[in-house]
Tab-separated table of C-alpha atoms in Angstrom:
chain	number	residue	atom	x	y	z
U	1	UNK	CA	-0.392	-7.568	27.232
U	2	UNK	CA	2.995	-8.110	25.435
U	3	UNK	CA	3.731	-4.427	25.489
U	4	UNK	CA	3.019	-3.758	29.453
U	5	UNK	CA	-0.525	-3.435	29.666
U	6	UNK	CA	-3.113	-5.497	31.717
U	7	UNK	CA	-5.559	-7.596	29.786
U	8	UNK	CA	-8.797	-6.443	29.196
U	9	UNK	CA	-11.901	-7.492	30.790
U	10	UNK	CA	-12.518	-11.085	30.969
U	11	UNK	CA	-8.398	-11.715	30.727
U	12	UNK	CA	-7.661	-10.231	33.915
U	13	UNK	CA	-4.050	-11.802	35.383
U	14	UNK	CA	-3.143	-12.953	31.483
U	15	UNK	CA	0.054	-12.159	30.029
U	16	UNK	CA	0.628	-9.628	32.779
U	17	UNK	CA	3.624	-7.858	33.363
U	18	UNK	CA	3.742	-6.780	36.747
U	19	UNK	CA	6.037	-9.579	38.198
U	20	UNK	CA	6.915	-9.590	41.840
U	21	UNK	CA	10.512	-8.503	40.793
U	22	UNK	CA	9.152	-5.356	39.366
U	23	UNK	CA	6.667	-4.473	41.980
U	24	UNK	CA	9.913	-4.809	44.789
U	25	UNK	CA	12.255	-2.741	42.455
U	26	UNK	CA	9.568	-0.025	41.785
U	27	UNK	CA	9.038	-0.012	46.103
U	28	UNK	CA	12.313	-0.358	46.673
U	29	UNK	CA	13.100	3.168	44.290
U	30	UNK	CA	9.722	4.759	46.436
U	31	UNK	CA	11.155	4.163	49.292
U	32	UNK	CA	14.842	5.614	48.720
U	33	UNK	CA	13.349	8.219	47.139
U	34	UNK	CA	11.593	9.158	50.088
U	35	UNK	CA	14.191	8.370	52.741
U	36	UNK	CA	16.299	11.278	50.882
U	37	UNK	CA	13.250	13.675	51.209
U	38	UNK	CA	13.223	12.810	54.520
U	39	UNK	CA	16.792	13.045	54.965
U	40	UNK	CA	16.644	16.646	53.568
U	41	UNK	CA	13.772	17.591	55.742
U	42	UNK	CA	15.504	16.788	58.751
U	43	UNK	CA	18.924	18.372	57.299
U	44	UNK	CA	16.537	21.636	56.689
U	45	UNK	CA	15.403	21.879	60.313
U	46	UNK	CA	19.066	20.996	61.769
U	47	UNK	CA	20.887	23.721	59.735
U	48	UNK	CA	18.339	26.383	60.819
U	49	UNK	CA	18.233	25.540	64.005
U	50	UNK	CA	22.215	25.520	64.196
U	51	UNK	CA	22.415	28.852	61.896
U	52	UNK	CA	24.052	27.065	58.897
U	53	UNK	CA	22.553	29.519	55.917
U	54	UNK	CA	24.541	27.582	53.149
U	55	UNK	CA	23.310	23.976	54.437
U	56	UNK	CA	19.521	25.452	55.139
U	57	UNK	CA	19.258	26.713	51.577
U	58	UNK	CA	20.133	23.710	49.913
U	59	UNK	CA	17.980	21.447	52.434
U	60	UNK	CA	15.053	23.866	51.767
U	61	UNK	CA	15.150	23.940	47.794
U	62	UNK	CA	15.919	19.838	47.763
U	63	UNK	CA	12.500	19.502	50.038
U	64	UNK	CA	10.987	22.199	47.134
U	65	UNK	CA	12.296	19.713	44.201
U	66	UNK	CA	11.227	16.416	45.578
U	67	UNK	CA	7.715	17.723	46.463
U	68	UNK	CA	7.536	19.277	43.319
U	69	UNK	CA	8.969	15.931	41.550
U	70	UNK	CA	6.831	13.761	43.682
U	71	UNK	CA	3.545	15.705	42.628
U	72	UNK	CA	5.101	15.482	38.584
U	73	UNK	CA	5.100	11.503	39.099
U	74	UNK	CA	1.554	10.896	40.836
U	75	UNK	CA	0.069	13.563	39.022
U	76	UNK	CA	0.760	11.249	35.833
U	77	UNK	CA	-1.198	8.371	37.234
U	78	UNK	CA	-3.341	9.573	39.874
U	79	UNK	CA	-4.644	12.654	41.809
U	80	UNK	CA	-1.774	13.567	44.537
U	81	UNK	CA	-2.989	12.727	48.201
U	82	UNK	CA	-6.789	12.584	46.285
U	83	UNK	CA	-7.161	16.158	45.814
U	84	UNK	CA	-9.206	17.195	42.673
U	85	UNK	CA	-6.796	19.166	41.180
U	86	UNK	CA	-6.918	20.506	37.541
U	87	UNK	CA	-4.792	18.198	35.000
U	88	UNK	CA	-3.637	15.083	37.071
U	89	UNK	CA	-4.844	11.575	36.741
U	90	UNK	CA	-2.957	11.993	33.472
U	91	UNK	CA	-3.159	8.746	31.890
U	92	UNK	CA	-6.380	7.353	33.318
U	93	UNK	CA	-8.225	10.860	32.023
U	94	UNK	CA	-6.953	10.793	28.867
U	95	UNK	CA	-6.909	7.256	28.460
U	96	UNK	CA	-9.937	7.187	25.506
U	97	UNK	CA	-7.502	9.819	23.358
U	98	UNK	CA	-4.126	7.892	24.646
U	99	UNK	CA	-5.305	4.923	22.758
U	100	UNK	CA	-6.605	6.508	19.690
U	101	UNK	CA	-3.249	8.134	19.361
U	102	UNK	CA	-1.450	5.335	19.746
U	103	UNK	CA	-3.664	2.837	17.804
U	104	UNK	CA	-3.129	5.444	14.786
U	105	UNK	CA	0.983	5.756	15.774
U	106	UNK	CA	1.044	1.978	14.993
U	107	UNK	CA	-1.053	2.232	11.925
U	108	UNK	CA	0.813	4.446	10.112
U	109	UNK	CA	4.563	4.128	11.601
U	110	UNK	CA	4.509	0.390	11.434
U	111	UNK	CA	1.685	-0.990	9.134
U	112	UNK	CA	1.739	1.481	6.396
U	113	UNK	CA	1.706	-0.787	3.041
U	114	UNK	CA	4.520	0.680	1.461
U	115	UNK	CA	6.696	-0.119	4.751
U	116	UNK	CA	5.364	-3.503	4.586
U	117	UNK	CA	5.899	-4.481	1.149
U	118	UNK	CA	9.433	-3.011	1.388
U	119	UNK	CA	10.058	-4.955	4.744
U	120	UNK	CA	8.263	-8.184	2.681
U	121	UNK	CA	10.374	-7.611	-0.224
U	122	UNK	CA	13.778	-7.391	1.818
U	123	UNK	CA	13.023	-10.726	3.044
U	124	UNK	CA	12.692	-13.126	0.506
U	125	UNK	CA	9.914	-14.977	1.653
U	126	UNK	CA	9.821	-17.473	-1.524
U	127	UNK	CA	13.739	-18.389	-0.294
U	128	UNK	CA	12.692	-18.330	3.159
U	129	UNK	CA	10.069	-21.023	2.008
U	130	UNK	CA	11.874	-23.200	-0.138
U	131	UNK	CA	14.782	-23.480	2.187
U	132	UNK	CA	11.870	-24.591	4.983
U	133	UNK	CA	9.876	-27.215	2.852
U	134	UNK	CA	13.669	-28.779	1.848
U	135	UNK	CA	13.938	-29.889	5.613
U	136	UNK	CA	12.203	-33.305	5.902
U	137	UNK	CA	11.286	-32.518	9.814
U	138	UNK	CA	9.659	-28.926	8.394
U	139	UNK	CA	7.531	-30.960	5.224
U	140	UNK	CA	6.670	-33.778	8.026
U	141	UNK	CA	5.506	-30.895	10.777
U	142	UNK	CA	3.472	-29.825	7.801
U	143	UNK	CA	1.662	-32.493	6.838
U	144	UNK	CA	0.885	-33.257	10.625
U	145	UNK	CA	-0.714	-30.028	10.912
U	146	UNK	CA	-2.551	-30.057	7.868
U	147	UNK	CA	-4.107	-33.615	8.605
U	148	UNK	CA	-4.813	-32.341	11.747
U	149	UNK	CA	-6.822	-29.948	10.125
U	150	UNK	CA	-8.283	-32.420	7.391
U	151	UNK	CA	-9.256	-34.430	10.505
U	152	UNK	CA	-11.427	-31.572	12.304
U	153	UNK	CA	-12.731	-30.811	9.179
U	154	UNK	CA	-14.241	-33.914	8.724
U	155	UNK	CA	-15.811	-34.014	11.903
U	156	UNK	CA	-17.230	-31.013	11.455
U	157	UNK	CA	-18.503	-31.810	7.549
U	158	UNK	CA	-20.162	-35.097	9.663
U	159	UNK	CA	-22.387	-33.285	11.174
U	160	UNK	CA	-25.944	-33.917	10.101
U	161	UNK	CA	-26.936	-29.733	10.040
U	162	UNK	CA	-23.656	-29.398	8.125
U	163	UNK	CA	-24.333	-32.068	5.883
U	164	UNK	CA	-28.107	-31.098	4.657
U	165	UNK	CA	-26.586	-27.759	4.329
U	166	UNK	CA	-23.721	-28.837	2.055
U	167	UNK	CA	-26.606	-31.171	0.154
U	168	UNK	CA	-28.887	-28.225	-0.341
U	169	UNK	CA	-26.446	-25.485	-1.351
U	170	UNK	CA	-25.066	-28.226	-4.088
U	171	UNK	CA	-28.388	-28.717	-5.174
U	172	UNK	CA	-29.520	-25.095	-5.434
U	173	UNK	CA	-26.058	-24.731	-7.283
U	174	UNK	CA	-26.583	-27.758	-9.956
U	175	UNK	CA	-30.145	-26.132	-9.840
U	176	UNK	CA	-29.230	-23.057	-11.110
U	177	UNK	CA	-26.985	-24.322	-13.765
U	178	UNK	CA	-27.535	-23.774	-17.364
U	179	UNK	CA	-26.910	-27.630	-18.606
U	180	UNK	CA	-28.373	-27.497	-21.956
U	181	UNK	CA	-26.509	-24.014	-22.626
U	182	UNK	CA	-23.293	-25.545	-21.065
U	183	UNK	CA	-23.222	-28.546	-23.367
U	184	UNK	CA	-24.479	-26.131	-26.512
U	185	UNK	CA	-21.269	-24.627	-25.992
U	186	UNK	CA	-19.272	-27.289	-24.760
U	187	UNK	CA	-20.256	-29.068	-28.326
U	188	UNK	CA	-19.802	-25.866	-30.171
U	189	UNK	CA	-15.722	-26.160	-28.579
U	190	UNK	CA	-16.173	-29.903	-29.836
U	191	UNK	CA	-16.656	-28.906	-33.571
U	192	UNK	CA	-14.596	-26.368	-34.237
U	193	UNK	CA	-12.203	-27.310	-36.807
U	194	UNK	CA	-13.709	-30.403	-37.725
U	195	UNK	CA	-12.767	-32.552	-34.433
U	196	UNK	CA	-15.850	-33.825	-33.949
U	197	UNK	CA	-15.096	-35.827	-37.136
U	198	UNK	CA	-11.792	-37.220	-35.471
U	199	UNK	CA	-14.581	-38.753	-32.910
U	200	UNK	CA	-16.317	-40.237	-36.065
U	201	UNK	CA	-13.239	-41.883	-37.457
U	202	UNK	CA	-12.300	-43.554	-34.230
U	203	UNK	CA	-15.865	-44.851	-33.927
U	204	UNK	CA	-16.040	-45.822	-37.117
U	205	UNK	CA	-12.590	-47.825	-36.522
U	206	UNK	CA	-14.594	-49.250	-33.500
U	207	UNK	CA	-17.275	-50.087	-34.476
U	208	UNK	CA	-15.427	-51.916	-37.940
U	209	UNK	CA	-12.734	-54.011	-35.515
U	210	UNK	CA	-16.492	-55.568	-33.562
U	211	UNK	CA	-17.599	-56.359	-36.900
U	212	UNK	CA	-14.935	-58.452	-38.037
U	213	UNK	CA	-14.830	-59.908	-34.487
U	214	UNK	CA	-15.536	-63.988	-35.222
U	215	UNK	CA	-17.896	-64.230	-32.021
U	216	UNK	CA	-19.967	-61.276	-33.543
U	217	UNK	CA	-19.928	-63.099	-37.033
U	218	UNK	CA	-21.608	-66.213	-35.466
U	219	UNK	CA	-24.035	-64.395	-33.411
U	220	UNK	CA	-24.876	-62.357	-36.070
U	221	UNK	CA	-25.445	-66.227	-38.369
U	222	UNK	CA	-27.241	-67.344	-34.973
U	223	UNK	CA	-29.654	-64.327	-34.948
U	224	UNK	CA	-30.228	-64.540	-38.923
U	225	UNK	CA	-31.532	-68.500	-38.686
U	226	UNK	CA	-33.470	-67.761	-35.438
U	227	UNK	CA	-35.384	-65.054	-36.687
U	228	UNK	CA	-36.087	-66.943	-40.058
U	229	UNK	CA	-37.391	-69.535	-38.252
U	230	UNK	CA	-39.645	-67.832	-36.653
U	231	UNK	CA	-41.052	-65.601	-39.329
U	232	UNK	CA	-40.395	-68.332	-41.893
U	233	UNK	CA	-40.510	-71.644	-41.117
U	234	UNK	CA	-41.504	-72.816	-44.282
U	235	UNK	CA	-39.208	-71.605	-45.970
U	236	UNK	CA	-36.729	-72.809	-43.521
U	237	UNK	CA	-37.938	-76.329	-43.848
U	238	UNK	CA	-38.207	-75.883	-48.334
U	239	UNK	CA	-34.148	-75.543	-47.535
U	240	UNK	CA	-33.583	-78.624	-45.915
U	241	UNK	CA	-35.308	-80.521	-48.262
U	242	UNK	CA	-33.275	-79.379	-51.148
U	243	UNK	CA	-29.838	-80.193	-49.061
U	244	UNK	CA	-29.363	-76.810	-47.875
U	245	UNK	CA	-27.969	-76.483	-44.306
U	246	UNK	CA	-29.566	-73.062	-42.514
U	247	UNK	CA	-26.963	-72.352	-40.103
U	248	UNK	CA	-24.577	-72.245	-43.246
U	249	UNK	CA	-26.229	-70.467	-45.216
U	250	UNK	CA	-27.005	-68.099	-42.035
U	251	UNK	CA	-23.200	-67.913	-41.923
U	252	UNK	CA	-22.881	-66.920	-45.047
U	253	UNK	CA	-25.620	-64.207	-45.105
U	254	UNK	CA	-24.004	-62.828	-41.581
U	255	UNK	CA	-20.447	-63.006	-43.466
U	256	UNK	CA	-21.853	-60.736	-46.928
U	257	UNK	CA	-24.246	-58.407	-44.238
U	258	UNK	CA	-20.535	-57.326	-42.188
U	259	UNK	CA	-18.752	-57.014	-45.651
U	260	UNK	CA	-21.526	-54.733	-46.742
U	261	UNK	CA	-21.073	-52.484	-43.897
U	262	UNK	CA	-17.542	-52.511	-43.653
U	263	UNK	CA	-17.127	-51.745	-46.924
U	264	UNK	CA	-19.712	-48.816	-46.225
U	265	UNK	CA	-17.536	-47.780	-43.115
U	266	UNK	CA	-14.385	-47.730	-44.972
U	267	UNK	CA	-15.723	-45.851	-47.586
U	268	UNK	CA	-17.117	-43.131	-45.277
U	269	UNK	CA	-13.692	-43.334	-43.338
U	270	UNK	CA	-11.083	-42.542	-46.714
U	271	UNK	CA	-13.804	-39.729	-48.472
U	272	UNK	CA	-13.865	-36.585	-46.004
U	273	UNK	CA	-16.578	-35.428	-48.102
U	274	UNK	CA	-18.879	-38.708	-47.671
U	275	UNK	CA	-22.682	-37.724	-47.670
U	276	UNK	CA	-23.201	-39.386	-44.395
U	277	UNK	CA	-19.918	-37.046	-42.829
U	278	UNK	CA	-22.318	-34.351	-44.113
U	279	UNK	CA	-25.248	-35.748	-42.641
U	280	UNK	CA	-23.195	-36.961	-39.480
U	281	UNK	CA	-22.026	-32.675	-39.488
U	282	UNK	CA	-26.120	-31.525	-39.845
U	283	UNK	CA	-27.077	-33.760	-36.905
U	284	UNK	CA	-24.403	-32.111	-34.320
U	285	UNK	CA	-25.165	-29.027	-35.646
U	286	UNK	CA	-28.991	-29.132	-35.382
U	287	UNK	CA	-28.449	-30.413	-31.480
U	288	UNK	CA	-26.033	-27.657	-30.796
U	289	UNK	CA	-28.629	-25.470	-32.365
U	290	UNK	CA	-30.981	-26.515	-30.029
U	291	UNK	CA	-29.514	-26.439	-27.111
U	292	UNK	CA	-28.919	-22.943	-27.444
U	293	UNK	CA	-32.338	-21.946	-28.980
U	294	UNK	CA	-34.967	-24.487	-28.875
U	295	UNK	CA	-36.499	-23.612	-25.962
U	296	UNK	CA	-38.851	-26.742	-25.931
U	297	UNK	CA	-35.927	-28.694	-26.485
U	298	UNK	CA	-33.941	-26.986	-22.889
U	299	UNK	CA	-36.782	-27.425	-20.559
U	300	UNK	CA	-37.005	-30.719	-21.675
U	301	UNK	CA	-33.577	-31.049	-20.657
U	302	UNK	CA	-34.154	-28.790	-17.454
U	303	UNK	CA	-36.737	-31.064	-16.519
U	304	UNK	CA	-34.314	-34.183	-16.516
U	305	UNK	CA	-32.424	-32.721	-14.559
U	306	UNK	CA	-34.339	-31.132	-11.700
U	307	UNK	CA	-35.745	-35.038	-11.984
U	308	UNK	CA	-32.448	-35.976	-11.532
U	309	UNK	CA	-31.020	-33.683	-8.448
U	310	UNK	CA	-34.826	-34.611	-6.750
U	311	UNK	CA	-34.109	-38.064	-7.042
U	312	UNK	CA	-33.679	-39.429	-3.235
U	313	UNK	CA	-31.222	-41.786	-4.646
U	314	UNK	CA	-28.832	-39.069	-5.947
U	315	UNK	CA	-29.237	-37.853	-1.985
U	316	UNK	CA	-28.271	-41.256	-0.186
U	317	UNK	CA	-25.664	-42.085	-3.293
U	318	UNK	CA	-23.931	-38.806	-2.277
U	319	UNK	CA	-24.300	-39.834	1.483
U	320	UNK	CA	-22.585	-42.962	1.247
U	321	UNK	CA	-19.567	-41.742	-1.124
U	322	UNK	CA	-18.855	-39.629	1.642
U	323	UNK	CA	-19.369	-41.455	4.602
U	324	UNK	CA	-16.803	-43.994	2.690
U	325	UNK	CA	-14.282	-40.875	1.805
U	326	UNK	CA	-14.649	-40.186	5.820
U	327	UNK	CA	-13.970	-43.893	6.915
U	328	UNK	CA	-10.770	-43.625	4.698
U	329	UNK	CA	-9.432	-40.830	5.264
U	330	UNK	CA	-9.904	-41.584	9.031
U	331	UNK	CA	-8.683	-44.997	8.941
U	332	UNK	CA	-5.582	-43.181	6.928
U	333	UNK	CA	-5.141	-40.776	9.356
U	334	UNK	CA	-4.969	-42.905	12.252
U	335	UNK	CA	-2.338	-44.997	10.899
U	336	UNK	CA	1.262	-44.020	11.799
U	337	UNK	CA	2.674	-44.540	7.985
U	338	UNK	CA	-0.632	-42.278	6.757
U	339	UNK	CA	-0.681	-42.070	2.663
U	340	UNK	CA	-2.200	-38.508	3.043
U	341	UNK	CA	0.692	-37.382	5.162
U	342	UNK	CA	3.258	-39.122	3.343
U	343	UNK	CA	1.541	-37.468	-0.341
U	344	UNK	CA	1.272	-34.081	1.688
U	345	UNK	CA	4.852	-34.121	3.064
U	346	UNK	CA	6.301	-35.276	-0.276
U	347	UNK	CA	4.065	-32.591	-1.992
U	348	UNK	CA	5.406	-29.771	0.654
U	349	UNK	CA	9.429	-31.049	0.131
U	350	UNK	CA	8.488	-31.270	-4.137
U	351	UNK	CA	7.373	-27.681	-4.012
U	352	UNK	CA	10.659	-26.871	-2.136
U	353	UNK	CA	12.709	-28.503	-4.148
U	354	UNK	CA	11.162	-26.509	-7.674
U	355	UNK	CA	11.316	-22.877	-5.978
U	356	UNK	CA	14.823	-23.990	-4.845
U	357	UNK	CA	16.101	-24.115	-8.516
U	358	UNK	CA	13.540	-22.044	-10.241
U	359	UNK	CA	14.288	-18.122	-9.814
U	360	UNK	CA	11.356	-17.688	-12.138
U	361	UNK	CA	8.953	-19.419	-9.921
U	362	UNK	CA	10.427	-17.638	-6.575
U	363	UNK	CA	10.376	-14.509	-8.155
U	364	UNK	CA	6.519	-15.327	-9.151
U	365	UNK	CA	5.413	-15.934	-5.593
U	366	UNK	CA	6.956	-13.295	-3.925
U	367	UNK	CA	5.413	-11.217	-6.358
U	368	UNK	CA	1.850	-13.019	-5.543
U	369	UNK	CA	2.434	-12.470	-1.572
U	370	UNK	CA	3.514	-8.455	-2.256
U	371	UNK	CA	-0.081	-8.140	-4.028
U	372	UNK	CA	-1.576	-9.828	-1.520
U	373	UNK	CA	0.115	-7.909	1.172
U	374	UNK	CA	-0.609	-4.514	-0.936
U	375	UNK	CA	-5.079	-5.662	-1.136
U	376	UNK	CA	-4.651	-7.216	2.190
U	377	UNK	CA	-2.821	-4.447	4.295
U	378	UNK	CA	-5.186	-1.477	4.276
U	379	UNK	CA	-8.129	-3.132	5.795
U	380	UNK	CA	-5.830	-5.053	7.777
U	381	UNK	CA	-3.907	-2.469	9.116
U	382	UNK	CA	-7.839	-0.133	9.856
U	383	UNK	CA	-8.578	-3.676	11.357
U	384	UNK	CA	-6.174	-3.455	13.947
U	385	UNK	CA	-5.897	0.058	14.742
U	386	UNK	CA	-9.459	-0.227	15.677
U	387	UNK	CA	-8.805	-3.343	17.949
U	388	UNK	CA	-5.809	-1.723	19.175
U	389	UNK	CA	-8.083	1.246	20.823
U	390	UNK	CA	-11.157	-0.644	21.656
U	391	UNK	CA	-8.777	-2.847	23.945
U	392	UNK	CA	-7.218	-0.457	25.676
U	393	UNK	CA	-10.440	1.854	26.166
U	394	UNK	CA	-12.328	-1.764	27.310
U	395	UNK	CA	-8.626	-1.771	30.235
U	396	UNK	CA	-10.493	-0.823	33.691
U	397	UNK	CA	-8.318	2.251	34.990
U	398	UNK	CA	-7.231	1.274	38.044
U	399	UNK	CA	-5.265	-1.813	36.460
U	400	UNK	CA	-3.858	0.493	33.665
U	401	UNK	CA	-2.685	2.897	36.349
U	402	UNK	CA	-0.973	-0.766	37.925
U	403	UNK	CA	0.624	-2.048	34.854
U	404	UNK	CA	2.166	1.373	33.828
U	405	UNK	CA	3.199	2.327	37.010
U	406	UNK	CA	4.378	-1.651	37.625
U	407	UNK	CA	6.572	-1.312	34.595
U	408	UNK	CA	7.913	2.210	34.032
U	409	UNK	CA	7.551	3.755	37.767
U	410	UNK	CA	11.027	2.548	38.831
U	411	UNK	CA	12.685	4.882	36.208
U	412	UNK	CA	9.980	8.012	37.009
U	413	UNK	CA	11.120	7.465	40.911
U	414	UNK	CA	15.082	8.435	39.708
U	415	UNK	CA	12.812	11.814	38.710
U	416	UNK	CA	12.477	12.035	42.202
U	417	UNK	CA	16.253	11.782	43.533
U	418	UNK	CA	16.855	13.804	40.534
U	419	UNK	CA	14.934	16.667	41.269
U	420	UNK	CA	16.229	16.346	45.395
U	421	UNK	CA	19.370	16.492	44.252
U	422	UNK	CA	19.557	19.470	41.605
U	423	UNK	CA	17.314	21.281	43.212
U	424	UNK	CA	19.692	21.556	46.103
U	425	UNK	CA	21.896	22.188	44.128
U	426	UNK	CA	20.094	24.977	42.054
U	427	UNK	CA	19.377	26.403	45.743
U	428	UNK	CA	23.116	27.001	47.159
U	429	UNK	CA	23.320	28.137	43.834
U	430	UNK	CA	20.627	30.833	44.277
U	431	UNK	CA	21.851	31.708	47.672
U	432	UNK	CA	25.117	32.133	46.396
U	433	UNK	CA	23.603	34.813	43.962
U	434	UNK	CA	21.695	36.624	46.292
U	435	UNK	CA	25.012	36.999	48.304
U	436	UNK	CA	26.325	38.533	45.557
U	437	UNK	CA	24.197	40.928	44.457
U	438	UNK	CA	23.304	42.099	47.820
């Protein structure tokens, strides 16, 4: 429609060109053109009815050069006075091949990737962008339009089909997942170069700082007289009759039991070849080892976790995180001083800011768009050659004829006075000659 055409069918009367101020000029041009025909006509018959040879012969060749003018002009849109006469109707006719050709013309004249890229290139986008995020109203308009977006996508993600569809493909996903062969090698990352023995040291530094905790001191004392109690009362009683108090002597036993082990857990901690590093290096090794190859081992595991996905509480838990991203996000959204657009918009001015003083990074996203552009462009530009002649073969003729006429017929009528006027011209011209030679 932008180029002069009528919209197809179904868009009728959009983005049409032929304004009222057109369709008087291109009447106004019809009509002068054929008030001089008429003027010749008349000019024809006077001068042979008065004898005036010179006058007569340009009259007569003027009426031959508008008629055959007029017939050049209506010939290119319709057939002259409806007579079926070989090779007019031009444009409707040919209409099928007109827009082929031109659809093609476009594709390679104007979309060809090489012109694109070099067009792309010449402009800078990645300057053209920074400069644009810089402007606070520009990184604002932004973030508006991308919460607007965030906002519609919401609603649409709350839609019950949407959501059991989401559910399902992240469950057939998870399903399909590999977890004991993605921890095998996650673990196998884990021990390379010994760090998995940096994760011993620390717990062993944990677990060393709880044992010399006071509280865990006296509960272990508390647990040591309560179980001895129980399993020895006797005993327990034989020590209180020779003076002995239990809960000290619990104390006591709790006291030498943490000493033991921390002295165990410092020794293990200073020796980096300790048995029990060894031992602690065979056990990770024999569970990597089978969660790569112990097939018993990884269904067991597969299992768990198809138990796991199947569980309806995974389902609803997943349900209500959402539903409480949704309420926030909304409730966000809605408010005029929105976090999300505030993050966004500082985000979008940030980014403008870095490709602003980083030539590196400019030069790295213009490079990024060109590739784009250079995957993009082929199937683009076949894309829209292809729309480009399926609309105008879909345009129903008699509007085509319209439009065209409506927006280039003013010009064609000049054709018109043109050929009146030269061919009157080339008449007296041709009398003259025939004079002459005669």
């Amino acid at each position: 429609c932008a180029l002069g055409f009528p919209a197809p069918a179904g868009l009728k009367g959009a983005g049409t060109m032929a304004t009222p101020e057109k369709m008087a000029a291109l009447a106004r041009m019809k009509l002068i053109a054929t008030v001089l025909f008429v003027a010749v006509t008349i000019l024809f018959v006077v001068a042979r009815r008065e004898g005036w040879p010179w006058v007569a012969a340009f009259a007569e060749a003027a009426m031959i050069g508008a008629l055959a003018d007029w017939f050049a002009v209506v010939a290119l849109f319709r057939r002259p006075l409806g007579l079926p006469i070989p090779h007019t109707a031009i444009l409707p006719r040919n209409k099928a091949r007109l827009a082929d050709n031109l659809a093609i013309f476009i594709r390679d004249r104007f979309l060809d990737t090489q012109s694109l890229v070099a067009r792309l290139r010449a402009a800078q986008p990645a300057d053209r962008i920074a400069a644009w995020l810089q402007d606070e109203n520009n990184a604002r308009l932004l973030a508006d339009r991308l919460a607007v977006l965030l906002a519609e996508s919401l609603d649409f993600m709350d839609d019950k089909r949407v959501r059991r569809l989401v559910l399902h493909a992240l469950r057939r996903r998870a399903g399909t997942l590999d977890l004991a062969g993605g921890v095998g090698r996650i673990m196998d990352v884990l021990t390379e170069d010994g760090r998995h023995q940096a994760l011993l040291d620390e717990g062993l530094r944990k677990l060393a700082a709880w044992l010399d905790d006071p509280a865990v001191k006296e509960g272990f004392a508390g647990m040591i007289v309560d179980v001895a109690s129980k399993e020895y009362p006797k005993v327990v009683s034989m020590l209180g009759l020779v003076g002995i108090n239990p809960a000290e002597l619990g104390e006591k036993v709790s006291v030498g039991i943490v000493a033991g082990v921390n002295g165990l857990l410092d020794e293990v901690a200073c020796d980096p070849q300790h048995p029990r590093r060894a031992a602690f290096n065979e056990l990770v090794a024999g569970y990597i080892e089978r969660l790569k190859h112990d097939e018993a081992f990884r269904l067991r595991i597969e299992q768990v976790k198809r138990d796991f996905l199947a569980h309806p509480g995974v389902a609803a838990y997943l349900h209500e995180l959402w539903d409480e991203l949704r309420d926030w996000l909304a409730r966000d959204m809605g408010r005029p001083d929105s976090r999300v657009r505030r993050k966004i918009a500082s985000a979008a001015a940030a980014i403008g800011v870095s490709m602003a003083g980083n030539p590196a990074l400019r030069d790295s996203v213009n490079e990024h768009i060109e590739h784009t552009v250079e995957s993009l462009a082929p199937e683009l530009r076949d894309g829209l050659s292809r729309h480009i002649a399926s609309t105008m073969r879909a345009w129903n003729d008699e509007d085509l004829v319209r439009e065209i006429e409506h927006s280039v017929g003013r010009d064609l009528q000049f054709i018109r006075l043109n050929g009146t006027v030269v061919g009157g011209l080339i008449g007296v011209a041709l009398y003259a000659v025939t004079h002459l030679i005669t």
